[in-house]
């Protein structure tokens, strides 16, 4: 399988905005010249909608954090709606500052806002240093900073945000290094409309979402499909399907690329097993970590030889 130049690499991007988010920093760190410009979207679903509508070539959105886990709007936004493909990932170490409305002392902060993942990663710091403050969720860290700066009635007066966002919106940085767990890493993904599958590199990741039948052992069967093909999971997430209580879909990342026979074979098995299965992409791992050596029975050649043998039997050959 080769990189198919059905569409050129993206040059016009949407990202979770407004300007100054960690997601914008992740987009810049991809090093792709955004010749077509980049568009800040007010939410992850809005960024994905811009891709689906063809208004941008790709979106960069947060998918997962090493402290707080998956970013639900991204997982849900990829699992439903017109199919999209993840074509790249990037890791970013994030840290937070407290951006306060100028003229206000830290002791006067009554309401602090940020993205739910940022609030979760600074919960201890906020409880210790702003004990009386009301904590409110914002669409993003930079959106929180913007709200503080705009100072509408009822607006927050401090934001947990990147230093760049505090600067961008003219806030006064009163504290730095707010993260309760230093060194937390967020994984961002680039998402496109289907049509361009990145070439395998030997250090790839594959993302799939599926819903299993409501019966004992269905999840175990799913995991057995992966384990029996030697596919190491790097993330497993369960999300409600919103149909009724107790019905969940599973999204997982595993090592390997759709071009690998064992990954293709696992998808064939999942297609038989699951009520629904959606391939969300195979793309290079940002950490470049190659999968463990593939045991001989799971190598591409073993699958090819076995399939050729069955083909010969079907053609009437003996044995
Ligand atoms: O709100 C942002 O700046 C984002 O890009 C989302 C986010 C929030 C917290 C940690 C990492 C990413």
XYZ file of C-alpha atoms and ligand atoms in Angstrom:
331
model
C 0.000 0.000 0.000
C 1.438 3.403 -0.930
C 0.752 6.999 -0.053
C -1.946 7.724 -2.602
C -1.669 11.241 -4.007
C -5.445 11.427 -4.512
C -5.296 14.774 -2.722
C -2.194 16.804 -1.886
C -1.106 17.192 1.731
C -3.251 19.725 3.596
C -2.414 23.417 3.514
C -5.574 24.910 5.008
C -6.278 23.944 8.598
C -8.954 24.352 11.219
C -7.942 24.136 14.871
C -9.616 24.393 18.261
C -9.467 28.147 18.782
C -9.501 30.960 19.385
C -5.895 32.050 18.760
C -3.515 31.028 21.525
C -4.720 27.502 22.343
C -2.409 24.572 22.887
C -4.005 23.136 19.757
C -2.748 26.076 17.728
C 0.742 25.442 19.155
C 0.368 21.772 18.147
C -0.606 22.834 14.618
C 2.499 25.043 14.372
C 4.675 22.234 15.712
C 3.585 20.008 12.805
C 5.794 22.216 10.647
C 3.331 22.114 7.736
C 3.178 25.501 6.038
C -0.455 26.595 6.399
C -0.309 28.324 3.016
C -4.080 28.290 2.766
C -4.336 29.893 6.207
C -5.594 28.445 9.461
C -9.080 28.871 10.827
C -9.816 28.950 14.574
C -12.965 26.926 15.314
C -15.048 27.518 18.463
C -15.151 23.804 19.379
C -13.835 20.403 18.319
C -17.147 19.459 16.605
C -17.011 22.799 14.740
C -13.432 22.094 13.580
C -14.467 18.626 12.346
C -17.514 20.121 10.605
C -15.241 22.487 8.641
C -13.296 19.454 7.375
C -16.466 17.522 6.512
C -17.843 20.545 4.621
C -14.604 20.829 2.631
C -13.946 24.342 3.904
C -10.505 23.303 5.146
C -8.202 20.418 4.180
C -7.660 19.215 7.738
C -8.307 19.938 11.402
C -5.936 19.644 14.335
C -7.738 18.637 17.539
C -6.699 17.289 20.966
C -7.332 13.543 21.365
C -5.732 12.382 24.592
C -3.796 13.570 27.615
C -1.397 11.562 29.773
C -3.134 12.770 32.966
C -6.797 13.164 32.073
C -7.234 10.546 29.317
C -9.270 10.916 26.154
C -10.871 14.169 25.005
C -14.499 13.055 24.667
C -15.695 15.609 22.062
C -12.926 14.396 19.750
C -13.605 10.696 20.329
C -17.356 11.220 19.838
C -16.874 13.545 16.869
C -14.800 10.952 15.015
C -17.057 8.010 15.921
C -20.206 9.531 14.380
C -21.036 11.632 11.318
C -19.362 11.534 7.902
C -16.217 9.376 8.148
C -12.898 11.149 8.724
C -9.337 9.837 8.883
C -6.507 10.641 11.273
C -3.402 11.215 9.149
C -0.845 12.524 11.695
C -0.329 12.857 15.420
C 1.829 15.156 17.500
C 2.668 15.219 21.222
C 2.944 18.466 23.130
C 4.055 18.977 26.711
C 1.586 21.450 28.147
C 1.928 23.740 31.145
C -0.359 26.418 32.416
C -0.193 29.937 33.800
C -2.789 31.924 35.700
C -3.837 34.887 33.576
C -5.662 37.512 35.649
C -7.566 40.583 34.455
C -5.140 43.524 34.752
C -5.672 45.564 37.881
C -6.940 42.628 39.895
C -4.841 41.050 42.673
C -4.756 37.207 42.725
C -6.632 37.380 46.047
C -9.528 39.138 44.305
C -10.182 36.322 41.812
C -13.732 35.064 42.293
C -14.195 33.053 39.099
C -11.547 31.077 37.210
C -12.168 29.499 33.810
C -10.480 27.067 31.459
C -10.920 24.036 29.225
C -12.116 21.034 31.300
C -8.847 19.156 30.646
C -6.803 22.128 31.839
C -8.981 22.445 34.970
C -8.546 18.737 35.641
C -4.767 19.038 35.371
C -4.567 22.014 37.749
C -7.312 21.045 40.213
C -4.883 20.779 43.152
C -3.209 24.116 42.409
C -6.534 25.938 42.038
C -7.921 24.407 45.259
C -4.802 25.475 47.160
C -4.284 28.968 45.698
C -7.809 30.082 44.770
C -9.841 28.266 47.442
C -12.927 30.495 47.272
C -13.059 30.860 43.491
C -15.838 29.412 41.360
C -14.391 27.154 38.655
C -16.093 27.382 35.253
C -15.558 25.418 32.060
C -14.700 27.243 28.835
C -14.515 25.977 25.252
C -10.708 26.196 25.356
C -7.916 27.707 27.437
C -7.614 30.661 25.057
C -11.369 31.141 25.053
C -11.181 31.435 28.843
C -8.455 34.088 28.469
C -10.568 35.949 25.919
C -13.588 35.921 28.261
C -11.469 37.328 31.090
C -10.211 40.126 28.837
C -13.678 40.982 27.505
C -14.949 41.402 31.077
C -18.648 41.021 30.211
C -20.985 40.897 33.242
C -20.521 37.544 35.015
C -17.305 36.797 33.087
C -14.438 34.955 34.795
C -11.658 37.148 36.124
C -8.844 34.635 35.718
C -7.959 31.922 33.205
C -5.805 28.807 33.425
C -4.153 29.042 30.018
C -0.941 28.897 28.000
C 1.413 31.830 28.571
C 0.915 32.767 24.903
C -2.845 33.096 25.387
C -2.357 35.324 28.455
C -0.091 37.562 26.348
C -2.405 37.482 23.346
C -5.398 38.697 25.417
C -3.451 41.131 27.575
C -3.815 39.287 30.901
C -1.464 39.631 33.850
C 0.411 36.374 34.561
C 0.418 35.971 38.345
C 1.586 32.350 38.568
C 3.321 29.810 36.334
C 3.745 26.014 36.300
C 0.256 25.280 37.591
C 0.108 21.645 36.474
C -0.380 19.184 39.344
C 1.574 16.578 37.344
C 4.568 18.204 35.658
C 5.506 16.842 32.255
C 1.941 15.945 31.215
C 1.742 15.299 27.503
C -1.230 15.922 25.207
C -1.634 14.064 21.952
C -3.172 16.016 19.076
C -4.283 14.549 15.761
C -4.609 15.887 12.250
C -7.894 14.792 10.706
C -8.843 14.787 7.015
C -11.616 13.556 4.765
C -10.882 10.004 3.555
C -8.758 9.720 0.418
C -5.165 9.840 1.579
C -3.748 7.011 3.651
C -0.262 7.762 4.978
C 2.372 5.227 3.887
C 3.515 2.725 6.527
C 6.747 3.668 8.306
C 7.339 0.641 10.551
C 6.374 2.755 13.586
C 2.680 3.342 13.036
C -0.544 3.518 14.955
C -4.039 2.490 13.875
C -7.272 3.871 15.343
C -10.609 2.066 15.171
C -14.006 2.599 16.744
C -16.593 -0.157 17.034
C -19.690 -1.209 18.900
C -20.020 -4.780 20.068
C -23.218 -6.820 20.462
C -24.901 -6.728 23.892
C -23.834 -10.174 25.136
C -21.489 -11.731 27.665
C -17.876 -11.723 26.562
C -18.297 -9.418 23.546
C -15.514 -7.082 24.707
C -13.340 -10.067 25.519
C -13.878 -11.314 21.948
C -12.817 -7.917 20.600
C -9.654 -7.964 22.689
C -8.965 -11.556 21.684
C -9.084 -10.546 18.005
C -6.333 -8.001 18.696
C -4.265 -10.164 21.041
C -4.307 -13.159 18.693
C -2.821 -10.933 15.941
C -0.133 -9.633 18.314
C -1.543 -6.085 18.223
C -0.512 -4.091 21.260
C -3.178 -1.615 22.387
C -2.003 1.911 23.225
C -5.447 3.293 24.177
C -8.872 1.839 24.859
C -11.812 4.094 25.480
C -15.472 3.339 26.056
C -18.141 5.930 25.272
C -21.924 5.734 25.530
C -23.628 5.383 22.145
C -26.434 7.676 23.429
C -29.039 5.069 22.389
C -29.827 3.840 25.898
C -28.065 3.364 29.208
C -25.487 0.561 29.080
C -24.774 0.556 25.324
C -21.179 1.566 24.677
C -18.859 1.907 21.732
C -15.123 1.262 22.030
C -12.381 3.262 20.407
C -8.862 1.915 20.463
C -5.401 2.690 19.167
C -3.083 -0.215 18.442
C 0.389 -0.576 17.030
C 0.673 -1.256 13.309
C -0.657 -0.031 9.963
C -3.581 -1.133 7.832
C -0.961 -2.222 5.285
C 0.256 -4.878 7.779
C -1.459 -8.205 7.126
C -2.146 -8.799 10.841
C -3.891 -5.402 11.143
C -5.977 -6.078 8.035
C -6.822 -9.546 9.345
C -7.914 -8.087 12.700
C -10.189 -5.609 10.897
C -11.723 -8.447 8.872
C -12.459 -10.284 12.129
C -13.844 -7.128 13.805
C -16.126 -6.528 10.846
C -17.619 -9.985 11.414
C -17.800 -9.598 15.196
C -19.005 -6.027 15.711
C -22.358 -4.385 15.098
C -20.461 -1.445 13.648
C -16.811 -0.832 12.953
C -15.175 2.317 11.647
C -11.532 2.604 10.580
C -10.199 5.971 11.768
C -6.731 5.841 10.280
C -3.195 4.447 10.197
C -0.463 7.048 10.615
C 3.115 7.422 11.868
C 3.634 7.401 15.647
C 4.893 10.745 16.888
C 7.324 9.020 19.269
C 8.710 6.919 16.392
C 8.617 3.838 18.629
C 8.597 0.756 16.407
C 6.310 -2.137 17.308
C 7.910 -5.178 18.961
C 9.303 -7.670 16.424
C 6.450 -9.539 14.765
C 6.468 -13.297 15.523
C 6.855 -15.410 12.354
C 3.217 -16.694 12.291
C 1.935 -13.086 12.331
C 4.286 -11.725 9.644
C 2.857 -10.566 6.294
C 4.492 -13.538 4.546
C 2.742 -16.069 6.805
C -0.679 -14.535 6.075
C 0.102 -14.440 2.346
C 1.245 -18.053 2.260
C -1.794 -19.224 4.227
C -4.184 -17.332 1.927
C -2.439 -18.710 -1.167
C -2.824 -22.230 0.244
C -6.595 -21.750 0.779
C -6.878 -20.255 -2.727
C -5.206 -23.374 -4.152
C -7.601 -25.621 -2.203
C -10.565 -23.666 -3.515
C -9.222 -24.078 -7.022
C -9.376 -27.833 -6.498
C -5.799 -28.598 -5.530
C -5.223 -31.266 -2.904
C -4.019 -30.822 0.557
O -7.840 24.597 25.283
C -6.775 24.434 24.662
O -5.840 25.255 24.632
C -6.600 23.192 23.935
O -5.893 23.173 22.962
C -7.234 21.966 24.517
C -6.355 21.494 25.621
C -6.673 21.791 26.936
C -5.837 21.334 27.956
C -4.708 20.618 27.668
C -4.401 20.332 26.352
C -5.223 20.764 25.326
